[in-house]
Short mmCIF file of C-alpha atoms and ligand atoms in Angstrom, two decimals:
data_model
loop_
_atom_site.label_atom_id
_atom_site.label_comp_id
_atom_site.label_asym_id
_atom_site.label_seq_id
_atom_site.Cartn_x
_atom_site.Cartn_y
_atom_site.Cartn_z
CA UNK A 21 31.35 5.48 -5.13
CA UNK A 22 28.37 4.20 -7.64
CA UNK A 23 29.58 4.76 -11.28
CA UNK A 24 29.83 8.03 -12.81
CA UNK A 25 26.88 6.97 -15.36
CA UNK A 26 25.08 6.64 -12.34
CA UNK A 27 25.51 10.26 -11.08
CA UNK A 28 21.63 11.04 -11.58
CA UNK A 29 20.72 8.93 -8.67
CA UNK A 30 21.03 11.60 -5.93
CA UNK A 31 18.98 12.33 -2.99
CA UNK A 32 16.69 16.05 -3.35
CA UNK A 33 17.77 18.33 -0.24
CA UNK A 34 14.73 20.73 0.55
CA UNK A 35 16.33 23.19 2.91
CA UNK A 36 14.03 25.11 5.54
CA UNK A 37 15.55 28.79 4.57
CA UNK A 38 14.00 30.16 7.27
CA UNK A 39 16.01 28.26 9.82
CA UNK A 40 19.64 27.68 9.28
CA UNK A 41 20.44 23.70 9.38
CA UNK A 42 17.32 23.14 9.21
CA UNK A 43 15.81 20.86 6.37
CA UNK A 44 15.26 17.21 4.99
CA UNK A 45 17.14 15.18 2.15
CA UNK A 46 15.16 12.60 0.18
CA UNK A 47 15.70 9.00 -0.72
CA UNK A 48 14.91 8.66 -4.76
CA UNK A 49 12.61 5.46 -4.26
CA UNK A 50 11.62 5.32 -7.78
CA UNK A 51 15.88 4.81 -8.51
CA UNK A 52 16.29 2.43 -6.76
CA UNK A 53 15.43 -1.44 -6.69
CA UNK A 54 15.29 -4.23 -3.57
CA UNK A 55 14.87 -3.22 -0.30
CA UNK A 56 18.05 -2.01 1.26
CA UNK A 57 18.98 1.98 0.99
CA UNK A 58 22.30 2.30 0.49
CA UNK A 59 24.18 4.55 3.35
CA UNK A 60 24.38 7.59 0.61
CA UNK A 61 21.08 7.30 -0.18
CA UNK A 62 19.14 7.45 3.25
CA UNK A 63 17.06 10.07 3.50
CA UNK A 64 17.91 12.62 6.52
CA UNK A 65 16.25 14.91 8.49
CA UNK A 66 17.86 17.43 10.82
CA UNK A 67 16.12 19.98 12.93
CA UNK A 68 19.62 22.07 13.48
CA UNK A 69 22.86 20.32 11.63
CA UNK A 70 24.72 17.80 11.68
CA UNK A 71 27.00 18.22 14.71
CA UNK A 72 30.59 16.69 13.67
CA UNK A 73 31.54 14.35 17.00
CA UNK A 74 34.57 12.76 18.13
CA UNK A 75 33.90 9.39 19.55
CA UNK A 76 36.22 9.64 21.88
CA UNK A 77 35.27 12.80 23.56
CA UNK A 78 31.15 11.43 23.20
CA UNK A 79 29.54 9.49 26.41
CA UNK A 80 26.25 8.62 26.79
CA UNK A 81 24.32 9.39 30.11
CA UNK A 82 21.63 7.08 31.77
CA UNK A 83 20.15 8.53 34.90
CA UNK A 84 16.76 9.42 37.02
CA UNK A 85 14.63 6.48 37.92
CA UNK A 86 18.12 4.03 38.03
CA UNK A 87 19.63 2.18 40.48
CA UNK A 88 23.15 3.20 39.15
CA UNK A 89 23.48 6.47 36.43
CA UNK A 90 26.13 5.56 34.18
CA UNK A 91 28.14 7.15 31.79
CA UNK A 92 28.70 4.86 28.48
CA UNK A 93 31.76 5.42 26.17
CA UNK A 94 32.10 4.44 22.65
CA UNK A 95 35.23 2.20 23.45
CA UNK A 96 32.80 0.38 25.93
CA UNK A 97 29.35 -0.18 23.85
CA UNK A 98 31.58 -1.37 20.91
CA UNK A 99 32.27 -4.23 23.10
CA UNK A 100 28.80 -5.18 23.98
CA UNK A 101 26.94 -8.07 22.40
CA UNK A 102 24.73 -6.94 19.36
CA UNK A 103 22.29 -7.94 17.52
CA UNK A 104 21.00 -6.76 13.86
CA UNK A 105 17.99 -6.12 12.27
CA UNK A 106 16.39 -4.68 9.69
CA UNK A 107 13.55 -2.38 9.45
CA UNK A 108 12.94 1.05 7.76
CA UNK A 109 12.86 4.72 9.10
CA UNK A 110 9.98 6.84 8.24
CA UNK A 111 9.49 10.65 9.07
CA UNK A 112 5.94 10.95 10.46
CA UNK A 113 6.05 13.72 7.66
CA UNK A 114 6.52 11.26 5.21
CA UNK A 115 3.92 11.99 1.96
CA UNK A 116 2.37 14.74 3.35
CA UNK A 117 2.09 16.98 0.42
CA UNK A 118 -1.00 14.48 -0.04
CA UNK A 119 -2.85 16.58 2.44
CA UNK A 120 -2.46 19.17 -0.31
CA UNK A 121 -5.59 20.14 -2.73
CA UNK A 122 -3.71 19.75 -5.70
CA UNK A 123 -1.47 16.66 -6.35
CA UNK A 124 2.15 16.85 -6.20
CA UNK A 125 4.07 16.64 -9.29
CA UNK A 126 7.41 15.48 -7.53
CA UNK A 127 8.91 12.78 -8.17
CA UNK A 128 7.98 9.67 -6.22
CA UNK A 129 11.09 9.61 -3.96
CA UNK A 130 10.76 13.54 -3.61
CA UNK A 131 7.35 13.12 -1.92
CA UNK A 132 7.37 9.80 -0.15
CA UNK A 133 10.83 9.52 0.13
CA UNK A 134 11.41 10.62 3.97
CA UNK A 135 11.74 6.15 4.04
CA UNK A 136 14.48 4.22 4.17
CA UNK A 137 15.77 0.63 4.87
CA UNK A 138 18.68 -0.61 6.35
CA UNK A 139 20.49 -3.53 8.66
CA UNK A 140 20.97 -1.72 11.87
CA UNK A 141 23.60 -3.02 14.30
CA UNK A 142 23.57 -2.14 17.69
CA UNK A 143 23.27 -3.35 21.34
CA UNK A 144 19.56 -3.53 22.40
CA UNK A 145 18.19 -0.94 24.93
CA UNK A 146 17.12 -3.37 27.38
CA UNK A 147 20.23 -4.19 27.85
CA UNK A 148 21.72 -0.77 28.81
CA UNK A 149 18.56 -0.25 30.85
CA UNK A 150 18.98 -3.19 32.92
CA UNK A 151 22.47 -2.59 33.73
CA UNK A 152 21.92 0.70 34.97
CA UNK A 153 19.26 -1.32 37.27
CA UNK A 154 15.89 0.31 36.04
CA UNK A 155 13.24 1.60 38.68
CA UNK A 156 9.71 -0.53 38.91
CA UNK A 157 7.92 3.44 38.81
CA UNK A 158 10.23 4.07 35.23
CA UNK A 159 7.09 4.66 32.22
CA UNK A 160 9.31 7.05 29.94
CA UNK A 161 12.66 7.49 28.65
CA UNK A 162 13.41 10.96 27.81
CA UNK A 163 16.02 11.04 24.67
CA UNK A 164 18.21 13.48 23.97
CA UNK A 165 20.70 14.21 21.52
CA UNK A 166 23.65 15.84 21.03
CA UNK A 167 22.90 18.15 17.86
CA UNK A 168 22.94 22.19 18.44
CA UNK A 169 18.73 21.46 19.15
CA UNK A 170 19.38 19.17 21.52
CA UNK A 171 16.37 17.58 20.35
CA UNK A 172 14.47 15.29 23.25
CA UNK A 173 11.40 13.03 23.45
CA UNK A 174 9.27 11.10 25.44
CA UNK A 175 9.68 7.30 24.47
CA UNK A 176 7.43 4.81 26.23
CA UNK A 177 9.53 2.54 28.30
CA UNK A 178 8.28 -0.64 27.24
CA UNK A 179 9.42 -0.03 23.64
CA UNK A 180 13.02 -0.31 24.94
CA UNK A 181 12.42 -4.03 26.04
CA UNK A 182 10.48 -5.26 22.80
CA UNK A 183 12.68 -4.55 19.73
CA UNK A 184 14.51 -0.97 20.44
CA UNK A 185 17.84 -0.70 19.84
CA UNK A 186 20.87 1.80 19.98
CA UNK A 187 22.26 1.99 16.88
CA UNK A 188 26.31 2.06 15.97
CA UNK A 189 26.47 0.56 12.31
CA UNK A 190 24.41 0.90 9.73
CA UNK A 191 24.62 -1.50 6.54
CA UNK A 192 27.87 -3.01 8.14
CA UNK A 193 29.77 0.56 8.29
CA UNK A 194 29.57 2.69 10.85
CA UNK A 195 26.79 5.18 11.22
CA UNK A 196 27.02 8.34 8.64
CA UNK A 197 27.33 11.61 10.76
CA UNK A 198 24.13 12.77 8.92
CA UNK A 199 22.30 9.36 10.73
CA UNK A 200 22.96 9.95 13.94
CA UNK A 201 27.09 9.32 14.62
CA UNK A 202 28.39 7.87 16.86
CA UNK A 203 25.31 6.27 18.15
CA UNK A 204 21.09 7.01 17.65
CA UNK A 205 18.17 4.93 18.91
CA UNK A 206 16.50 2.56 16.51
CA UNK A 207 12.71 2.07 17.46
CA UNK A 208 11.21 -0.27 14.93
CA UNK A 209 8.31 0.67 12.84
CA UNK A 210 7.83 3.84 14.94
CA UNK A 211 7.87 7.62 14.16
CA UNK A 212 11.28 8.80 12.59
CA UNK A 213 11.51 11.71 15.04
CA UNK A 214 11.63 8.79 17.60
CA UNK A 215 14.90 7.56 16.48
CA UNK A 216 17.40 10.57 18.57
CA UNK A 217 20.22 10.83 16.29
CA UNK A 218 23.73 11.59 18.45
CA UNK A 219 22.35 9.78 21.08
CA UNK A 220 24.04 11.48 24.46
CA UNK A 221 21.50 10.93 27.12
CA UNK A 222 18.44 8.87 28.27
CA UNK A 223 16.42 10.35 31.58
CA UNK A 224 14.41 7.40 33.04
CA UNK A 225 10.98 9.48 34.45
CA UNK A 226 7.35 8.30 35.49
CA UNK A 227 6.16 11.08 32.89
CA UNK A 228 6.50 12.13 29.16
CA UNK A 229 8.66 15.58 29.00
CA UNK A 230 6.16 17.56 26.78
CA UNK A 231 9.21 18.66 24.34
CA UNK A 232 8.43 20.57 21.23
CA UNK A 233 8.20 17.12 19.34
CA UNK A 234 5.13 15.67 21.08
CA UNK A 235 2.92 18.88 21.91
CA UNK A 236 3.57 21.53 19.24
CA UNK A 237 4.45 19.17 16.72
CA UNK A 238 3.38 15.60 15.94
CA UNK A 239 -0.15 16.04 17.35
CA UNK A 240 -3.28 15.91 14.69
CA UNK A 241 -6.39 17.76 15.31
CA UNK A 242 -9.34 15.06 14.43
CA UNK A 243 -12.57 16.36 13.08
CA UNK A 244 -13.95 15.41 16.65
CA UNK A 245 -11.78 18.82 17.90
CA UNK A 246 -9.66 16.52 20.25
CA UNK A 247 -5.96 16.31 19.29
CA UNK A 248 -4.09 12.77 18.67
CA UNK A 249 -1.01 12.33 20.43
CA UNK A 250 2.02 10.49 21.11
CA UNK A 251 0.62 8.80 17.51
CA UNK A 252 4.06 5.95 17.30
CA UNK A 253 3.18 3.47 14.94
CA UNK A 254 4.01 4.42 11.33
CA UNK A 255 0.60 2.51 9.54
CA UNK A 256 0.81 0.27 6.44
CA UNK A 257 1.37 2.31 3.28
CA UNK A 258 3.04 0.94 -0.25
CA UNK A 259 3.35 2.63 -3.68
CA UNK A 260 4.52 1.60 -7.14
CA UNK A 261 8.01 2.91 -7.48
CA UNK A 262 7.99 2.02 -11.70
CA UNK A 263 6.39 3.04 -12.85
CA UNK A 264 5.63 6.43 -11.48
CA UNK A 265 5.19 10.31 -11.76
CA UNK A 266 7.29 12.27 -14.73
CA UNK A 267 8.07 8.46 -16.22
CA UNK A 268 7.12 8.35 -20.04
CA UNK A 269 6.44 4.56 -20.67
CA UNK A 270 7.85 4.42 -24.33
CA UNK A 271 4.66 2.24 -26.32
CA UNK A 272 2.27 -0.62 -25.65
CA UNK A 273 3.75 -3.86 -24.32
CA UNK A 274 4.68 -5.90 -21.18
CA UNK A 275 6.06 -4.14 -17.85
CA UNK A 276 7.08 -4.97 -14.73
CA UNK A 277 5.06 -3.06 -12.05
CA UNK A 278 7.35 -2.70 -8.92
CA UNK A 279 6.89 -1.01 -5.77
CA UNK A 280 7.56 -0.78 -2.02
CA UNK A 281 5.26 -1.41 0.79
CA UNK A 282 6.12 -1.18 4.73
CA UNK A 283 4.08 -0.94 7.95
CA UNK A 284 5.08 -0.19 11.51
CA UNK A 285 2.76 -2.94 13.14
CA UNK A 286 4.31 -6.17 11.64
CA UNK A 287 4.78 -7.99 7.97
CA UNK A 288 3.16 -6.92 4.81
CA UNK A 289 0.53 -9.83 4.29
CA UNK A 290 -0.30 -8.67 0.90
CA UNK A 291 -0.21 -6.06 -1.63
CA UNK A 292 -2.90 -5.52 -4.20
CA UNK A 293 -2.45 -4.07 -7.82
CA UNK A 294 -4.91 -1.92 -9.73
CA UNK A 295 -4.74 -0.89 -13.15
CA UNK A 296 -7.88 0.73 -13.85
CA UNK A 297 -8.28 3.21 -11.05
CA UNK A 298 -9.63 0.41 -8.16
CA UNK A 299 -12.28 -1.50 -9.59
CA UNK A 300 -10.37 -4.83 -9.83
CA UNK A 301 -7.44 -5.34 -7.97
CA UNK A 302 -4.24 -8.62 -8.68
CA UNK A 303 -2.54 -10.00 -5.76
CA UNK A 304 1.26 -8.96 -6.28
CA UNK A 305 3.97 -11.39 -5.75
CA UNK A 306 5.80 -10.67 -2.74
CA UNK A 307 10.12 -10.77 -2.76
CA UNK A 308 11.25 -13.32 -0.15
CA UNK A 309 12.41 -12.70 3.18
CA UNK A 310 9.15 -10.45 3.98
CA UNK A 311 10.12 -9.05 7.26
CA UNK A 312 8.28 -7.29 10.40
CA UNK A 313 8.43 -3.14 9.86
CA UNK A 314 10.77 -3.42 6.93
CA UNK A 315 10.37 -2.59 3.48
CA UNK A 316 8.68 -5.26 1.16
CA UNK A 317 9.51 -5.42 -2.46
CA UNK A 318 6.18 -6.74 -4.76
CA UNK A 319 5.84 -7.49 -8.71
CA UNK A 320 3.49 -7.49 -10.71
CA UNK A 321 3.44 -8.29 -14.80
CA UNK A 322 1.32 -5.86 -16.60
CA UNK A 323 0.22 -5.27 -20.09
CA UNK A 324 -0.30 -1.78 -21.36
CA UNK A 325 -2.58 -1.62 -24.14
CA UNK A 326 -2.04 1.89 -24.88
CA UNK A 327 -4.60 3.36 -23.43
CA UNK A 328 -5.53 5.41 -20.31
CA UNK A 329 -5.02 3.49 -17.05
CA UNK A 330 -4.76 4.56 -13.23
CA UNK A 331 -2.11 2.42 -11.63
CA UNK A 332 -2.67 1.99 -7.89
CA UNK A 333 -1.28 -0.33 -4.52
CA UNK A 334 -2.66 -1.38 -1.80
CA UNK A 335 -1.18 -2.74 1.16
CA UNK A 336 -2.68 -4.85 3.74
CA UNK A 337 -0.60 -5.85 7.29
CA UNK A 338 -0.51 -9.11 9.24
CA UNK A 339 -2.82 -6.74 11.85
CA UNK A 340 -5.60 -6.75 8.96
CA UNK A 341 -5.28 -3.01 8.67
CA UNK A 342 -5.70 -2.04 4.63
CA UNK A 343 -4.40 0.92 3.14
CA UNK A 344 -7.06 3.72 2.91
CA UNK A 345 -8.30 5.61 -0.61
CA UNK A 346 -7.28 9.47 -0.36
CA UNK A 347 -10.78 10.03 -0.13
CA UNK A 348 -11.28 7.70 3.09
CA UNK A 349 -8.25 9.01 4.94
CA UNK A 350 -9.42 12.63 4.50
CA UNK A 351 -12.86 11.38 5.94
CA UNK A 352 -11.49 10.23 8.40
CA UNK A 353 -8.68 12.95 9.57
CA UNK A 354 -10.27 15.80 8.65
CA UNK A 355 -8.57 18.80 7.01
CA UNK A 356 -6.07 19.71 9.81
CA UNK A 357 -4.16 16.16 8.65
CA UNK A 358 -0.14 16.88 9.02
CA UNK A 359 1.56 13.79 9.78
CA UNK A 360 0.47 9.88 8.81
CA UNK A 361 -0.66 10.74 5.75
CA UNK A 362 -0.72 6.87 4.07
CA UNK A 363 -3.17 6.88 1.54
CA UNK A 364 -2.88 4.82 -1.85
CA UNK A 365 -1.05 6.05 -4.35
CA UNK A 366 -2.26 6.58 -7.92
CA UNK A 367 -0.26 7.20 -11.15
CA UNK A 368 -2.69 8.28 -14.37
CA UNK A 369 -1.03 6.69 -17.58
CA UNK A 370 -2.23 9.16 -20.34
CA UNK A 371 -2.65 7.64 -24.38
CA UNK A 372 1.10 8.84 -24.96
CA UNK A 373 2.51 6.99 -22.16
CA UNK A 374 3.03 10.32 -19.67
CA UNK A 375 2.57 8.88 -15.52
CA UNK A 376 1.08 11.46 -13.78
CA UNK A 377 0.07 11.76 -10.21
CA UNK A 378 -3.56 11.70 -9.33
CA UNK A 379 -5.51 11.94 -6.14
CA UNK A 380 -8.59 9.35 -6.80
CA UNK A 381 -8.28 8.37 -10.21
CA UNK A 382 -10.74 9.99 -11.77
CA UNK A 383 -9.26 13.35 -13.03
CA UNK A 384 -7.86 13.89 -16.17
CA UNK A 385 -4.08 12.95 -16.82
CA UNK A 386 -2.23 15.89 -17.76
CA UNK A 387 0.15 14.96 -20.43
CA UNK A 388 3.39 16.27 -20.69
CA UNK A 389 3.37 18.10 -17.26
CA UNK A 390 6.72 18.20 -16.06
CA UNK A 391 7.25 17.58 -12.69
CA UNK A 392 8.12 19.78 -10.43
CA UNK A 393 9.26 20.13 -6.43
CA UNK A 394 7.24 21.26 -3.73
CA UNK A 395 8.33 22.50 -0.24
CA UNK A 396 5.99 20.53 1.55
CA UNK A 397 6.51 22.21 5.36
CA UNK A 398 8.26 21.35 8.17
CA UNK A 399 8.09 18.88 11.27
N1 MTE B 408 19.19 14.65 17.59
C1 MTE B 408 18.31 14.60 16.59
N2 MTE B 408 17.69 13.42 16.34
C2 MTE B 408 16.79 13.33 15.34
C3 MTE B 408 16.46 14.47 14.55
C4 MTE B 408 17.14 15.69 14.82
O1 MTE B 408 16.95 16.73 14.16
N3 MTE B 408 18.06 15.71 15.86
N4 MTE B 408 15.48 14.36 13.59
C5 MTE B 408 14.50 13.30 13.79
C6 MTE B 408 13.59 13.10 12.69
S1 MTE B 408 12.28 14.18 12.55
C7 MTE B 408 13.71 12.02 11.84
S2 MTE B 408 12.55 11.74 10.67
C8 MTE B 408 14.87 11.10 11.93
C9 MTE B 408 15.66 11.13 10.64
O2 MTE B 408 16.73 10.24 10.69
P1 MTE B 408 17.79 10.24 9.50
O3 MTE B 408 18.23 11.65 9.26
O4 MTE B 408 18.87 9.32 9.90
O5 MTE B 408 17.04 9.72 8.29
O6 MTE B 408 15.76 11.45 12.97
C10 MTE B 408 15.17 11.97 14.13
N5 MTE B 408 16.20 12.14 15.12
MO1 MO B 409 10.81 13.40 10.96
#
């Protein structure tokens, strides 16, 4: 347990009251320093509970386009080879009180905070896959776990023999029952809702399902009228974690500017540092090891001279992509935008030292606003 002085750094539940079970709990990203969430601090999502499991009673089931379906117990996977890696989880919800007119005054964990990092241990998919003998016609794995939802999705099959990976530690301990206990899928740098907590059964199929989670939900009307779908990749994003919204920098003088950036398609090649709303921009230094789809710690030194200032990051991938402006995303999306919202973040410093969050940097900071939390929907 952290230290009772410490008892301020606490994830913010939102609960859905409309739907018992149903909500999201938030890591507090501007608490915390490094890269690695600790297990008590991940942020959760759960469409219906968290069911409580006994590993011994739990099997998972691999079937449909397989030479041999197969039942897996706990017992057994323990004993397979693993690997670890780590890489962060992001809810494709993630920030998307951004699409909102009005900029949210929650905290920066409270409104990007559906992220986390952590070492993941597990055995990797392709491994599973090919012992159940995999069929040359298998395209999709259909995921399904063992919560009261019984929440499935369609997961392309070649994910399972690049990186993905079924999960049964987490930071060295096992996994938490609110991550997915006794075992969830891992898919790098890909949609949360991807990652089937309770993992208890994988249908190998020539087609996508069409479940709730990639029809209803997690498909984006473009201005074009066509709908994106099956939208995996989490893009580059970053944001300055201190300081940020609700902080009150106490007087002129020399800060650290710290922050996180991530993307789903690879490493973080560089992350740029504005302090006067985007018209010049400082390369920030980067915290060693920067690794593929995982969080990326940067620094930068910055003197406040007291006066107004608009604090922005920008993050740009190995791929080349660059973090969109607000303004360029919206352009771009159109005003139907749910999920993927990544758009730089700003945070006004006002002449008394209030951060406030702004959309482009050009309104006025208001000082003194407290912030507050919004309900920002549901996936
Ligand atoms: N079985 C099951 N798996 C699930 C979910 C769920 O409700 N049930 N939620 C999904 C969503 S939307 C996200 S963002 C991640 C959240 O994982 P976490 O709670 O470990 O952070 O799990 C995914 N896997
Ligand atoms: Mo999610």
């Amino acid at each position: 347990m952290p230290s009772g002085h410490e008892s301020g750094v606490v994830r913010w539940a939102s609960a859905n009251r409309a739907l018992s079970g149903n909500g999201a709990s938030w890591t507090p990203l501007h608490l915390l320093e490094g890269t690695i969430t600790p297990n008590g601090l991940h942020y959760e999502r759960h469409h219906n509970g968290v069911p409580q499991i006994d590993p011994d009673r739990h099997q998972l089931l691999i079937h449909g386009l397989v030479n041999n379906p197969s039942f897996f117990t706990v017992e057994n996977l323990l004993r397979y080879p693993m690997v670890s890696r780590i890489c962060f989880l992001e809810c494709g919800g993630n920030s998307n009180a951004g699409w909102n007119i009005q900029p949210s005054r929650a905290a920066a964990g409270f409104f990007h905070g559906l992220v986390s990092c952590s070492e993941w241990t597990g055995i990797p998919l392709a491994t599973i896959l090919d012992e159940t003998g995999i069929d040359k016609r298998a395209k999709w794995l259909i995921a399904e776990g063992a919560d009261a939802f019984a929440m499935n999705i369609s997961i392309p099959v070649e994910k399972a023999y690049e990186d993905a990976m079924l999960a049964l530690y987490q930071n060295g301990e096992r996994l938490r029952p609110e991550n997915g206990y006794p075992m969830r899928l891992i898919l790098p740098g890909w949609e949360g809702v991807l990652n089937v907590k309770w993992l208890r059964r994988i249908q190998v199929t020539d087609q996508p399902v069409m479940a709730r989670n990639e029809t209803s939900k997690y498909t984006e009307l473009q201005p074009s009228g066509k709908a994106l779908m099956f939208t995996f990749e989490m893009e580059a994003k970053s944001l300055i974690t201190s300081p940020s919204a609700g902080n009150l920098i106490p007087g002129p003088g020399l800060y650290q500017i710290k922050g996180l950036a991530w993307s789903g398609r690879g490493r973080i090649r560089k992350v740029d540092v504005s302090a006067d709303g985007g018209r010049t921009w400082a390369e920030a230094h980067l915290d060693e090891p920067v690794l593929a789809r995982s969080f990326t710690r940067f620094r930068l030194a910055w003197q406040w001279d007291g006066g107004s200032a608009v604090l922005k990051s920008r993050a740009i991938d190995e791929t080349g992509y660059i973090q969109p402006e607000r303004s360029e995303l919206v352009a771009r999306r159109g005003r139907h935008g749910y999920f993927h919202y990544n758009a730089i973040v700003s945070w006004a410093i006002a002449g008394d030292g209030y951060v406030s969050h702004v959309y482009d940097g050009n309104e006025t900071p208001s000082a003194g606003t407290d912030p507050v939390r919004i309900d920002t929907g549901w996936d």
